Coordinates of C-alpha atoms in Angstrom, one line a residue:
X474 CA 50.5 11.8 -111.0
X475 CA 50.6 8.0 -110.8
X476 CA 46.8 7.6 -110.8
X477 CA 46.4 10.4 -114.0
X478 CA 48.5 8.9 -115.8
X479 CA 48.1 5.1 -115.3
X480 CA 44.2 5.4 -114.3
X481 CA 42.7 7.7 -117.4
X482 CA 44.2 6.0 -120.6
X483 CA 42.0 5.3 -123.8
X484 CA 41.3 6.6 -127.0
X485 CA 44.0 7.9 -128.8
X486 CA 46.5 7.0 -125.7
X487 CA 46.5 3.3 -126.6
X488 CA 47.5 4.4 -130.3
X489 CA 51.0 5.9 -128.9
X490 CA 51.6 2.4 -127.8
X491 CA 55.1 1.5 -126.1
X492 CA 56.6 5.3 -126.0
X493 CA 53.8 6.2 -124.2
X494 CA 54.6 3.3 -121.2
X495 CA 58.4 4.8 -121.7
X496 CA 56.9 7.9 -120.2
X497 CA 54.6 6.1 -117.2
X498 CA 57.9 4.3 -116.5
X499 CA 60.3 7.2 -116.3
X500 CA 57.5 8.9 -114.1
X501 CA 57.1 6.2 -111.3
X502 CA 60.9 5.7 -111.2
X503 CA 61.4 9.5 -110.3
X504 CA 58.7 9.3 -107.8
X505 CA 60.6 6.7 -105.8
X506 CA 63.8 8.9 -106.0
X507 CA 61.7 11.6 -104.1
X508 CA 62.0 12.0 -100.7
X509 CA 58.2 12.9 -99.9
X510 CA 55.0 11.1 -101.0
X511 CA 52.8 13.9 -100.9
X512 CA 51.8 17.6 -99.8
X513 CA 49.5 18.2 -96.7
X514 CA 46.7 20.7 -96.8
X515 CA 49.4 23.1 -95.9
X516 CA 51.6 22.7 -98.5
X517 CA 54.1 21.3 -96.9
X518 CA 55.9 17.8 -98.2
X519 CA 55.1 14.5 -96.4
X520 CA 58.1 12.7 -95.5
X521 CA 58.7 9.2 -96.2
X522 CA 59.2 6.8 -92.9
X523 CA 62.8 5.6 -93.2
X524 CA 63.0 2.3 -94.7
X525 CA 64.9 -0.4 -92.2
X526 CA 66.9 -3.1 -92.9
X527 CA 65.6 -6.6 -93.9
X528 CA 67.0 -8.4 -90.8
X529 CA 65.7 -5.9 -88.6
X530 CA 62.4 -6.2 -89.9
X531 CA 62.5 -9.8 -90.0
X532 CA 63.7 -9.7 -86.2
X533 CA 60.9 -7.2 -85.4
X534 CA 58.4 -9.3 -87.2
X535 CA 59.4 -12.2 -85.0
X536 CA 58.8 -10.2 -81.7
X537 CA 55.7 -9.0 -82.5
X538 CA 52.8 -12.0 -82.5
X539 CA 50.7 -9.5 -84.5
X540 CA 53.2 -9.0 -87.6
X541 CA 51.2 -11.6 -90.0
X542 CA 48.1 -9.3 -89.6
X543 CA 50.2 -6.2 -90.9
X544 CA 50.6 -5.1 -94.6
X545 CA 52.7 -2.6 -96.0
X546 CA 50.5 0.0 -97.9
X547 CA 52.9 1.8 -100.7
X548 CA 50.8 4.6 -101.8
X549 CA 50.6 6.1 -98.0
X550 CA 53.8 4.6 -97.1
X551 CA 52.6 2.9 -93.7
X552 CA 52.0 -0.6 -92.4
X553 CA 48.2 -1.6 -92.1
X554 CA 47.1 -4.0 -89.4
X555 CA 44.0 -6.1 -91.2
X556 CA 41.1 -6.2 -89.3
X557 CA 38.7 -9.3 -88.4
X558 CA 36.4 -8.9 -91.1
X559 CA 39.2 -8.0 -94.1
X560 CA 40.6 -11.2 -92.8
X561 CA 37.6 -13.0 -93.4
X562 CA 37.1 -10.6 -96.8
X563 CA 40.3 -11.6 -98.4
X564 CA 39.9 -15.7 -97.7
X565 CA 37.0 -15.7 -98.9
X566 CA 38.1 -14.2 -101.9
X567 CA 41.4 -16.6 -102.0
X568 CA 38.6 -19.4 -101.9
X569 CA 37.0 -18.3 -105.2
X570 CA 33.8 -17.2 -103.3
X571 CA 31.7 -14.0 -102.7
X572 CA 33.7 -11.4 -100.3
X573 CA 30.2 -11.0 -98.3
X574 CA 28.4 -14.1 -97.1
X575 CA 25.3 -12.7 -97.2
X576 CA 25.1 -12.6 -101.3
X577 CA 23.8 -15.6 -103.2
X578 CA 25.9 -15.7 -106.1
X579 CA 23.5 -18.7 -107.1
X580 CA 19.9 -16.9 -106.7
X581 CA 17.2 -18.0 -108.5
X582 CA 16.9 -15.7 -111.9
X583 CA 13.5 -13.8 -111.7
X584 CA 12.1 -13.3 -115.5
X585 CA 10.4 -10.2 -115.3
X586 CA 8.9 -10.8 -118.8
X587 CA 5.5 -12.5 -119.4
X588 CA 6.1 -14.9 -122.3
X589 CA 2.9 -16.4 -121.8
X590 CA 0.3 -13.8 -123.0
X591 CA 2.7 -12.3 -125.3
X592 CA 2.9 -13.4 -129.2
X593 CA 6.6 -12.6 -130.3
X594 CA 9.9 -12.2 -127.9
X595 CA 10.7 -8.7 -127.2
X596 CA 13.1 -7.4 -130.5
X597 CA 16.8 -6.2 -129.5
X598 CA 16.4 -3.9 -132.3
X599 CA 17.3 0.0 -131.5
X600 CA 15.0 2.1 -131.3
X601 CA 13.7 4.1 -134.8
X602 CA 14.6 7.8 -135.7
X603 CA 11.0 8.4 -136.7
X604 CA 10.0 7.8 -133.1
X605 CA 12.2 11.1 -132.1
X606 CA 10.6 13.5 -135.2
X607 CA 7.4 15.2 -134.9
X608 CA 4.9 13.8 -136.7
X609 CA 3.4 15.2 -140.2
X610 CA 0.4 13.6 -139.6
X611 CA -0.4 15.3 -136.6
X612 CA 1.1 18.6 -137.9
X613 CA -2.1 18.3 -140.9
X614 CA -4.5 17.6 -137.9
X615 CA -3.8 20.8 -135.9
X616 CA -3.8 22.9 -139.5
X617 CA -7.2 21.4 -139.7
X618 CA -8.2 22.6 -136.2
X619 CA -7.0 26.0 -136.8
X620 CA -8.6 26.5 -139.8
X621 CA -12.0 25.0 -138.4
X622 CA -11.8 27.1 -135.4
X623 CA -11.0 30.5 -138.0
X624 CA -14.3 30.0 -140.0
X625 CA -16.1 29.6 -137.2
X626 CA -16.8 25.8 -137.6
X627 CA -15.5 24.9 -133.7
X628 CA -17.1 27.3 -131.3
X629 CA -16.1 27.4 -127.5
X630 CA -18.3 28.6 -124.4
X631 CA -18.7 32.3 -123.6
X632 CA -17.5 33.0 -120.0
X633 CA -20.7 33.9 -117.5
X634 CA -21.6 37.2 -116.9
X635 CA -21.2 38.7 -113.8
X636 CA -25.5 39.3 -112.5
X637 CA -26.5 42.4 -112.9
X638 CA -28.8 41.7 -109.8
X639 CA -28.0 40.4 -106.6
X640 CA -30.0 38.9 -103.3
X641 CA -31.7 41.6 -101.2
X642 CA -30.9 39.1 -98.0
X643 CA -28.3 37.5 -99.1
X644 CA -24.2 38.3 -97.5
X645 CA -23.0 40.8 -98.8
X646 CA -19.6 40.4 -97.1
X647 CA -17.7 39.4 -100.4
X648 CA -19.0 42.8 -102.3
X649 CA -16.2 44.6 -104.5
X650 CA -17.6 47.9 -102.7
X651 CA -16.8 46.8 -99.4
X652 CA -13.6 45.2 -100.3
X653 CA -11.9 48.0 -101.7
X654 CA -9.9 49.1 -99.3
X655 CA -8.1 45.7 -98.5
X656 CA -9.5 45.6 -95.2
X657 CA -11.7 43.3 -93.9
X658 CA -15.6 43.5 -93.8
X659 CA -17.7 42.3 -91.3
X660 CA -21.4 43.1 -92.1
X661 CA -24.4 44.6 -90.2
X662 CA -26.5 41.7 -88.6
X663 CA -29.7 41.0 -90.9
X664 CA -33.0 42.2 -88.7
X665 CA -35.2 39.4 -88.2
X666 CA -37.3 38.6 -91.0
X667 CA -41.3 38.6 -90.1
X668 CA -42.9 34.9 -89.5
X669 CA -46.4 33.7 -88.4
X670 CA -46.7 36.5 -85.5
X671 CA -46.5 39.2 -88.0
X672 CA -49.3 38.0 -90.2
X673 CA -52.7 40.0 -90.5
X674 CA -54.6 36.7 -90.4
X675 CA -52.8 34.4 -88.2
X676 CA -53.9 30.8 -87.1
X677 CA -55.9 30.8 -83.8
X678 CA -52.6 28.8 -82.3
X679 CA -50.6 32.3 -82.8
X680 CA -53.4 34.8 -81.3
X681 CA -53.3 34.9 -77.2
X682 CA -55.8 34.9 -74.8
X683 CA -56.9 37.7 -72.8
X684 CA -55.4 36.1 -69.6
X685 CA -52.1 35.6 -71.6
X686 CA -52.1 39.2 -72.4
X687 CA -52.8 40.3 -68.6
X688 CA -50.1 38.1 -68.0
X689 CA -47.4 40.1 -70.4
X690 CA -48.2 43.3 -67.9
X691 CA -46.5 41.6 -65.4
X692 CA -43.4 40.8 -67.3
X693 CA -40.1 42.7 -66.8
X694 CA -39.6 45.3 -70.5
X695 CA -36.9 42.9 -71.6
X696 CA -38.9 39.6 -70.9
X697 CA -42.5 40.8 -72.5
X698 CA -43.1 40.5 -76.1
X699 CA -42.5 43.3 -78.3
X700 CA -45.6 42.6 -80.8
X701 CA -48.9 40.9 -79.7
X702 CA -50.5 39.2 -82.9
X703 CA -54.3 40.6 -84.2
X704 CA -55.9 39.1 -86.6
X705 CA -58.0 41.2 -89.4
X706 CA -60.5 40.4 -92.5
X707 CA -58.3 42.3 -94.8
X708 CA -55.1 43.9 -95.8
X709 CA -57.5 47.0 -95.9
X710 CA -58.3 46.9 -92.1
X711 CA -54.9 46.9 -90.8
X712 CA -54.0 49.8 -89.1
X713 CA -50.5 51.9 -89.6
X714 CA -47.7 50.2 -87.4
X715 CA -47.3 52.8 -84.3
X716 CA -43.5 52.0 -83.4
X717 CA -42.3 51.9 -87.1
X718 CA -40.3 55.0 -86.8
X719 CA -39.2 54.2 -83.4
X720 CA -38.1 50.7 -84.7
X721 CA -36.2 52.5 -87.6
X722 CA -34.2 55.0 -85.2
X723 CA -33.5 51.9 -83.1
X724 CA -32.1 49.9 -86.2
X725 CA -29.9 52.9 -87.3
X726 CA -28.4 53.4 -84.0
X727 CA -27.8 49.5 -83.5
X728 CA -25.7 50.0 -87.2
X729 CA -23.8 52.8 -86.0
X730 CA -22.9 52.6 -82.8
X731 CA -22.7 48.7 -81.9
X732 CA -19.4 47.2 -82.8
X733 CA -18.9 44.2 -84.8
X734 CA -16.2 41.9 -84.2
X735 CA -15.2 38.5 -86.4
X736 CA -15.1 35.4 -84.1
X737 CA -12.9 33.1 -85.8
X738 CA -14.4 29.5 -85.1
X739 CA -11.5 26.7 -83.9
X740 CA -12.6 23.6 -84.9
X741 CA -10.6 21.1 -81.8
X742 CA -11.4 17.6 -81.2
X743 CA -12.8 17.3 -78.2
X744 CA -10.7 14.2 -77.2
X745 CA -7.5 16.4 -78.0
X746 CA -8.5 18.3 -74.6
X747 CA -8.7 15.2 -72.4
X748 CA -5.6 14.6 -70.4
X749 CA -3.5 12.0 -71.5
X750 CA -3.2 9.7 -68.4
X751 CA -1.3 6.5 -68.1
X752 CA -2.6 3.1 -68.4
X753 CA -3.9 1.4 -65.4
X754 CA -1.7 -1.4 -66.2
X755 CA 1.6 0.8 -65.2
X756 CA 0.2 2.0 -62.1
X757 CA -0.1 -1.5 -60.4
X758 CA -0.5 -2.9 -57.8
X759 CA -3.7 -1.4 -56.5
X760 CA -7.0 -3.4 -55.1
X761 CA -9.0 -4.7 -57.5
X762 CA -10.5 -7.9 -55.9
X763 CA -12.3 -9.3 -53.1
X764 CA -9.9 -11.6 -51.3
X765 CA -11.4 -12.4 -48.0
X766 CA -14.2 -11.3 -45.6
X767 CA -14.1 -11.1 -42.0
X768 CA -17.9 -11.9 -40.6
X769 CA -19.1 -12.0 -36.8
X770 CA -20.7 -8.6 -36.4
X771 CA -24.6 -8.5 -36.3
X772 CA -25.7 -5.0 -37.0
X773 CA -23.7 -2.5 -39.4
X774 CA -19.8 -2.0 -38.9
X775 CA -19.4 2.1 -38.5
X776 CA -15.5 2.4 -38.0
X777 CA -12.4 0.0 -39.1
X778 CA -9.2 0.7 -37.8
X779 CA -5.6 -1.2 -39.1
X780 CA -2.8 -1.5 -36.4
X781 CA 0.3 0.2 -37.6
X782 CA 2.4 -3.2 -38.3
X783 CA -0.5 -4.6 -40.6
X784 CA -1.2 -7.6 -38.5
X785 CA -4.6 -7.1 -36.9
X786 CA -7.6 -4.8 -37.5
X787 CA -10.0 -3.9 -35.5
X788 CA -14.1 -2.9 -36.2
X789 CA -16.8 -1.6 -34.4
X790 CA -20.4 -1.8 -35.0
X791 CA -24.0 -0.5 -33.9
X792 CA -24.5 -3.7 -32.2
X793 CA -22.5 -2.7 -29.4
X794 CA -19.2 -4.8 -29.7
X795 CA -15.5 -3.9 -30.7
X796 CA -13.6 -7.2 -32.1
X797 CA -9.9 -7.6 -33.2
X798 CA -9.6 -9.9 -36.5
X799 CA -6.6 -11.5 -37.8
X800 CA -5.5 -9.8 -41.1
X801 CA -4.6 -12.7 -43.1
X802 CA -6.2 -15.7 -41.8
X803 CA -9.6 -13.8 -40.4
X804 CA -10.1 -15.3 -37.2
X805 CA -11.5 -13.1 -34.5
X806 CA -9.2 -12.8 -31.7
X807 CA -10.9 -10.8 -29.3
X808 CA -14.4 -9.3 -28.5
X809 CA -15.6 -6.4 -25.7
X810 CA -19.3 -6.1 -25.7
X811 CA -20.4 -2.4 -24.8
X812 CA -23.8 -2.6 -25.0
X813 CA -24.0 0.6 -26.8
X814 CA -23.5 1.5 -30.5
X815 CA -19.7 2.0 -31.0
X816 CA -19.0 5.2 -33.1
X817 CA -15.4 5.1 -33.7
X818 CA -12.1 2.9 -33.0
X819 CA -8.2 4.0 -33.6
X820 CA -5.2 2.2 -33.1
X821 CA -2.4 3.9 -31.6
X822 CA 0.4 4.6 -34.0
X823 CA 2.9 3.0 -32.0
X824 CA 4.4 -0.8 -32.7
X825 CA 5.1 -1.1 -29.1
X826 CA 2.4 0.2 -27.4
X827 CA -1.1 -2.1 -28.7
X828 CA -3.8 0.7 -27.3
X829 CA -7.2 0.7 -29.3
X830 CA -9.2 4.2 -28.7
X831 CA -13.0 3.3 -28.8
X832 CA -15.8 6.2 -28.5
X833 CA -19.1 5.1 -27.3
X834 CA -21.5 7.4 -26.4
X835 CA -20.2 10.0 -24.3
X836 CA -17.3 8.0 -23.1
X837 CA -13.9 7.2 -24.9
X838 CA -12.5 3.9 -23.9
X839 CA -8.8 2.7 -24.1
X840 CA -8.3 -0.6 -24.6
X841 CA -5.5 -3.1 -23.7
X842 CA -5.8 -5.5 -26.4
X843 CA -3.5 -8.2 -25.0
X844 CA -1.8 -8.5 -28.2
X845 CA 2.0 -8.2 -28.5
X846 CA 5.0 -9.8 -26.7
X847 CA 5.7 -9.7 -22.9
X848 CA 7.5 -6.2 -23.3
X849 CA 5.1 -4.4 -25.0
X850 CA 1.7 -5.3 -22.7
X851 CA 3.6 -4.1 -20.2
X852 CA 4.1 -0.9 -21.5
X853 CA 0.1 -0.7 -22.2
X854 CA -0.8 -1.6 -18.5
X855 CA 1.3 1.5 -17.2
X856 CA -1.0 3.6 -18.4
X857 CA -2.8 3.9 -14.9
X858 CA -5.5 6.9 -14.7
X859 CA -5.8 9.6 -12.7
X860 CA -8.9 11.5 -11.5
X861 CA -8.6 15.1 -13.3
X862 CA -11.7 17.6 -13.5
X863 CA -13.1 19.7 -15.7
X864 CA -13.2 19.0 -19.4
X865 CA -13.1 14.8 -19.2
X866 CA -12.9 12.7 -16.1
X867 CA -9.9 10.1 -16.5
X868 CA -11.5 6.8 -14.6
X869 CA -11.1 3.2 -14.7
X870 CA -13.2 0.8 -16.3
X871 CA -13.3 -1.9 -14.2
X872 CA -15.4 -4.4 -16.3
X873 CA -13.2 -4.5 -19.4
X874 CA -9.7 -3.5 -17.5
X875 CA -9.1 -0.3 -19.4
X876 CA -9.1 3.7 -19.2
X877 CA -12.5 5.5 -19.6
X878 CA -12.4 9.4 -20.6
X879 CA -15.9 10.2 -19.9
X880 CA -17.3 13.3 -22.0
X881 CA -19.9 15.8 -21.1
X882 CA -21.3 15.2 -25.0
X883 CA -21.4 12.3 -27.1
X884 CA -18.4 11.4 -28.9
X885 CA -18.5 11.1 -33.1
X886 CA -14.5 10.8 -33.8
X887 CA -11.2 9.6 -32.3
X888 CA -8.1 10.4 -33.9
X889 CA -4.0 9.8 -32.8
X890 CA -1.2 12.0 -33.3
X891 CA 1.6 10.4 -35.1
X892 CA 3.9 10.3 -31.8
X893 CA 1.0 8.0 -30.4
X894 CA 1.2 10.1 -27.1
X895 CA -1.6 12.3 -28.3
X896 CA -5.4 11.9 -29.5
X897 CA -7.8 14.2 -30.1
X898 CA -12.0 13.9 -30.1
X899 CA -14.9 15.6 -31.5
X900 CA -17.1 15.8 -29.0
X901 CA -18.8 18.0 -30.6
X902 CA -16.3 20.4 -29.1
X903 CA -12.6 19.8 -30.2
X904 CA -10.6 18.7 -27.0
X905 CA -6.8 17.1 -27.4
X906 CA -5.7 14.4 -24.8
X907 CA -1.8 13.7 -23.4
X908 CA -1.5 9.6 -22.7
X909 CA 1.6 10.1 -20.8
X910 CA 0.4 12.6 -18.3
X911 CA -3.3 12.1 -18.5
X912 CA -4.4 15.4 -19.0
X913 CA -7.6 17.0 -21.4
X914 CA -7.1 20.6 -22.7
X915 CA -9.1 22.5 -25.1
X916 CA -7.3 24.6 -27.4
X917 CA -10.0 26.3 -29.4
X918 CA -12.1 28.2 -27.1
X919 CA -14.4 29.2 -30.4
X920 CA -14.9 27.2 -33.4
X921 CA -16.4 29.0 -36.6
X922 CA -19.0 26.2 -37.5
X923 CA -20.2 22.6 -35.9
X924 CA -16.8 20.0 -36.3
X925 CA -17.5 16.8 -38.3
X926 CA -14.0 15.6 -38.3
X927 CA -10.6 16.8 -37.2
X928 CA -7.0 14.9 -37.9
X929 CA -3.6 15.8 -37.5
X930 CA -0.8 16.4 -40.1
X931 CA 1.7 13.4 -40.3
X932 CA 5.0 15.2 -39.7
X933 CA 4.1 18.9 -38.2
X934 CA 2.6 20.6 -35.4
X935 CA -0.6 20.9 -37.7
X936 CA -4.3 20.3 -36.8
X937 CA -7.3 20.1 -39.5
X938 CA -10.3 20.6 -38.5
X939 CA -13.5 19.7 -40.7
X940 CA -16.6 21.7 -40.1
X941 CA -19.3 21.1 -42.5
X942 CA -18.6 23.9 -44.5
X943 CA -14.8 24.3 -44.6
X944 CA -11.6 22.9 -43.1
X945 CA -10.0 25.2 -41.0
X946 CA -5.8 25.1 -40.5
X947 CA -4.2 25.6 -37.1
X948 CA 0.1 25.5 -36.0
X949 CA 0.2 24.3 -32.5
X950 CA 3.3 24.6 -32.2
X951 CA 2.7 27.9 -30.5
X952 CA 1.5 28.3 -27.0
X953 CA -1.7 29.5 -28.1
X954 CA -3.4 27.8 -31.1
X955 CA -2.9 30.2 -34.8
X956 CA -5.0 29.9 -37.5
X957 CA -3.0 29.5 -41.1
X958 CA -5.9 29.1 -43.5
X959 CA -9.1 27.9 -44.7
X960 CA -9.9 25.4 -47.3
X961 CA -13.2 26.0 -49.1
X962 CA -14.5 22.8 -51.1
X963 CA -17.3 24.7 -52.4
X964 CA -19.9 21.4 -51.3
X965 CA -22.9 21.6 -49.5
X966 CA -22.2 19.3 -46.5
X967 CA -18.4 18.0 -45.6
X968 CA -18.4 14.2 -44.2
X969 CA -14.5 13.3 -43.5
X970 CA -11.2 14.6 -44.5
X971 CA -7.8 12.7 -45.1
X972 CA -4.5 13.9 -45.0
X973 CA -1.7 12.8 -47.7
X974 CA 1.5 11.0 -45.8
X975 CA 3.7 14.4 -47.3
X976 CA 1.0 16.6 -45.4
X977 CA 1.1 18.9 -48.7
X978 CA -2.1 17.5 -49.9
X979 CA -5.9 16.9 -48.2
X980 CA -8.8 14.7 -49.6
X981 CA -12.3 16.1 -48.6
X982 CA -15.3 14.0 -48.9
X983 CA -19.0 15.5 -48.8
X984 CA -22.4 14.0 -48.4
X985 CA -23.3 14.9 -52.0
X986 CA -20.9 12.7 -53.4
X987 CA -18.1 14.8 -54.4
X988 CA -14.2 13.9 -53.7
X989 CA -12.6 17.2 -52.9
X990 CA -8.6 17.3 -53.8
X991 CA -6.8 20.5 -52.1
X992 CA -2.9 21.2 -52.7
X993 CA -1.3 23.4 -49.6
X994 CA 1.3 24.8 -51.1
X995 CA -0.8 26.3 -54.0
X996 CA -4.0 26.4 -52.5
X997 CA -17.9 11.5 -58.2
X998 CA -20.1 9.0 -56.6
X999 CA -24.1 9.5 -56.7
X1000 CA -24.2 9.1 -53.1
X1001 CA -22.5 10.6 -49.8
X1002 CA -19.0 10.1 -49.1
X1003 CA -18.8 8.2 -45.8
X1004 CA -15.3 8.3 -45.4
X1005 CA -11.9 8.9 -47.2
X1006 CA -8.4 7.3 -46.8
X1007 CA -4.9 7.7 -47.9
X1008 CA -2.2 4.9 -48.1
X1009 CA 1.1 5.5 -46.0
X1010 CA 3.1 4.2 -48.8
X1011 CA 1.7 3.8 -51.7
X1012 CA 0.2 6.8 -54.1
X1013 CA -3.3 5.3 -53.6
X1014 CA -6.2 6.7 -51.9
X1015 CA -10.3 6.0 -51.7
X1016 CA -13.6 6.9 -50.8
X1017 CA -16.6 4.8 -50.0
X1018 CA -20.0 5.5 -50.5
X1019 CA -23.6 4.8 -49.1
X1020 CA -24.0 3.4 -52.9
X1021 CA -22.1 0.4 -51.5
X1022 CA -19.0 1.2 -53.7
X1023 CA -15.6 2.2 -52.9
X1024 CA -13.2 4.3 -55.8
X1025 CA -9.4 3.4 -55.9
X1026 CA -7.6 6.5 -57.5
X1027 CA -3.7 6.8 -58.3
X1028 CA -2.7 10.1 -56.7
X1029 CA 1.3 10.8 -57.4
X1030 CA 2.1 13.8 -55.4
X1031 CA 5.6 14.9 -56.8
X1032 CA 8.0 16.8 -55.1
X1033 CA 8.8 20.0 -58.0
X1034 CA 6.1 22.1 -56.5
X1035 CA 5.1 23.4 -60.1
X1036 CA 4.1 19.9 -61.0
X1037 CA 0.6 19.3 -60.2
X1038 CA -0.5 15.9 -58.8
X1039 CA -1.0 13.0 -61.0
X1040 CA -4.4 11.8 -60.1
X1041 CA -6.0 8.8 -62.2
X1042 CA -9.2 6.5 -61.3
X1043 CA -8.3 2.9 -60.8
X1044 CA -11.1 0.5 -60.0
X1045 CA -14.8 0.8 -58.7
X1046 CA -14.8 -2.0 -55.9
X1047 CA -18.8 -3.6 -55.5
X1048 CA -19.8 -6.6 -54.0
X1049 CA -21.7 -4.9 -50.8
X1050 CA -25.5 -5.8 -50.0
X1051 CA -27.1 -2.7 -50.7
X1052 CA -29.1 -1.6 -47.2
X1053 CA -32.0 1.2 -46.7
X1054 CA -29.9 4.6 -47.3
X1055 CA -27.0 3.2 -46.1
X1056 CA -24.2 1.0 -47.6
X1057 CA -20.1 1.3 -47.4
X1058 CA -19.6 2.9 -43.6
X1059 CA -15.3 3.1 -43.7
X1060 CA -12.9 2.5 -45.7
X1061 CA -8.9 2.2 -44.7
X1062 CA -5.9 1.1 -46.4
X1063 CA -3.3 -1.6 -45.2
X1064 CA -0.3 0.3 -43.7
X1065 CA 2.0 -1.9 -45.9
X1066 CA 0.6 -3.7 -48.8
X1067 CA -1.3 -2.2 -51.3
X1068 CA -5.2 -3.7 -49.7
X1069 CA -8.5 -2.1 -49.0
X1070 CA -10.7 -3.1 -46.2
X1071 CA -14.3 -1.5 -46.2
X1072 CA -16.8 -2.0 -43.8
X1073 CA -20.4 -2.0 -45.2
X1074 CA -23.6 -1.9 -43.4
X1075 CA -24.5 -5.9 -44.1
X1076 CA -22.1 -6.5 -41.2
X1077 CA -19.3 -7.5 -43.2
X1078 CA -15.9 -6.3 -43.3
X1079 CA -14.0 -6.9 -47.0
X1080 CA -10.3 -6.7 -47.6
X1081 CA -9.8 -6.1 -51.4
X1082 CA -5.9 -7.3 -52.6
X1083 CA -4.3 -6.6 -56.2

């Protein structure tokens, strides 16, 4: 009531003078006498707060440290505590400043009118009335044009008439006759127009020789040409076409029986079909630069192996030596002479058992490296040989103070089990050896193909055997190995195989430069791939090739089985000296750091770091 009567005064109300002011004072006094200040949404009265005595309010203000911030709102009948921002605004107003500090009251004036090129200033006179009244001169001009059109003095272009004729070989898909039913009309394909071959007097290059005509008889009917060009002196000498009726009949059948469908062309940007891969900067660290070289071999380094702690690396070469290097310094710690080309070296995965398995010729030698503390060396010397028969003989190697496993055929590779008590050899049969009991047994009597490599599962009793054509998976938890599945990589010849530390993914390298990734749950180099390797802790895997390059990939395997692994190419490592038909022969990752070791045919071992 107070707002309506006091806020909208103007015009005639101001003329009333004092009488209206008296009415407003009476209404204000009547409001103060009421016990309520308004009504809520349900129509109920909102009672006023009970007024306290001034002494009580003074005593309450003395006890309240925030009383100086509070003010009484008469309109809403409540006490309001001012915020810090509101107090700042009130302070600025009392000082005669603008309420907001961001406002500059003395900002420079921007003159929007260009005074330099104008001859006179803008006028402040109101708009004339003639600008809002239709012009009589425009009306006379319109009347003049209308009279000229009626008399024919002004003529317009006539609409173009539809042509009475149409092109015989044109597209009749939009003709009114074919679209009268409201359906999409698909025109019949036009027959091929005659060319130079069908001419009665073609050029010499279009006329086949007798030998070509005889070769047509040896072709299949679908490949044989339907018409053989001939030359006539005049059009009068051209005989009737013998297949004219047959061709017309086949054309009628094509138009009547062949179904026609409209193919919708989809314009898609080829770049949009490529998967969106993360940036290589977000996938660091990964090996990219050559940090250290290990030189000492005189022949090609065929195999390398990194000790489980990452402190030492072993290498085997065609010069008949096995060397152990310190990873950080590159110093050669030990050298063993075998006098024969080394095929494969592999460290025992147990950190407290520093044994090195070496395959040379028909033997597998277990070397006591003498590294580690006294307790580790004592445990390594306890692995004494024992003479057992049939498959492999466990003998003492007196010259090297090691254990020698004598096989009947040459051994191509040696791989340890993750527990360190078992290791497997390919010679060319698959043999599993137990170190603690000096036993050798052949779990697979019959192999489907010539084995190339074999590895154990990193955490389960599963064996992967790679032949030249496929990879077969066996379960070793039973008394007799049970065949589980076969991985078909569809490549010419398999060269190497590696298992992801999680055990659910396998990568296979081939001798034709292809690298295949297999998901066990779902089941390119220009030259031969010599080896593939997974990192133990980082999502990295690599492949080495005879083209003197090593490819490093990011391979993230997710715990969600419905999500495919993420594979991103990261780096191509180069730097090896190219030799005829050989390049990088082996590659291995450091067990803890994102480092990659490569063994080349140039007798140099290289370490690549991030």
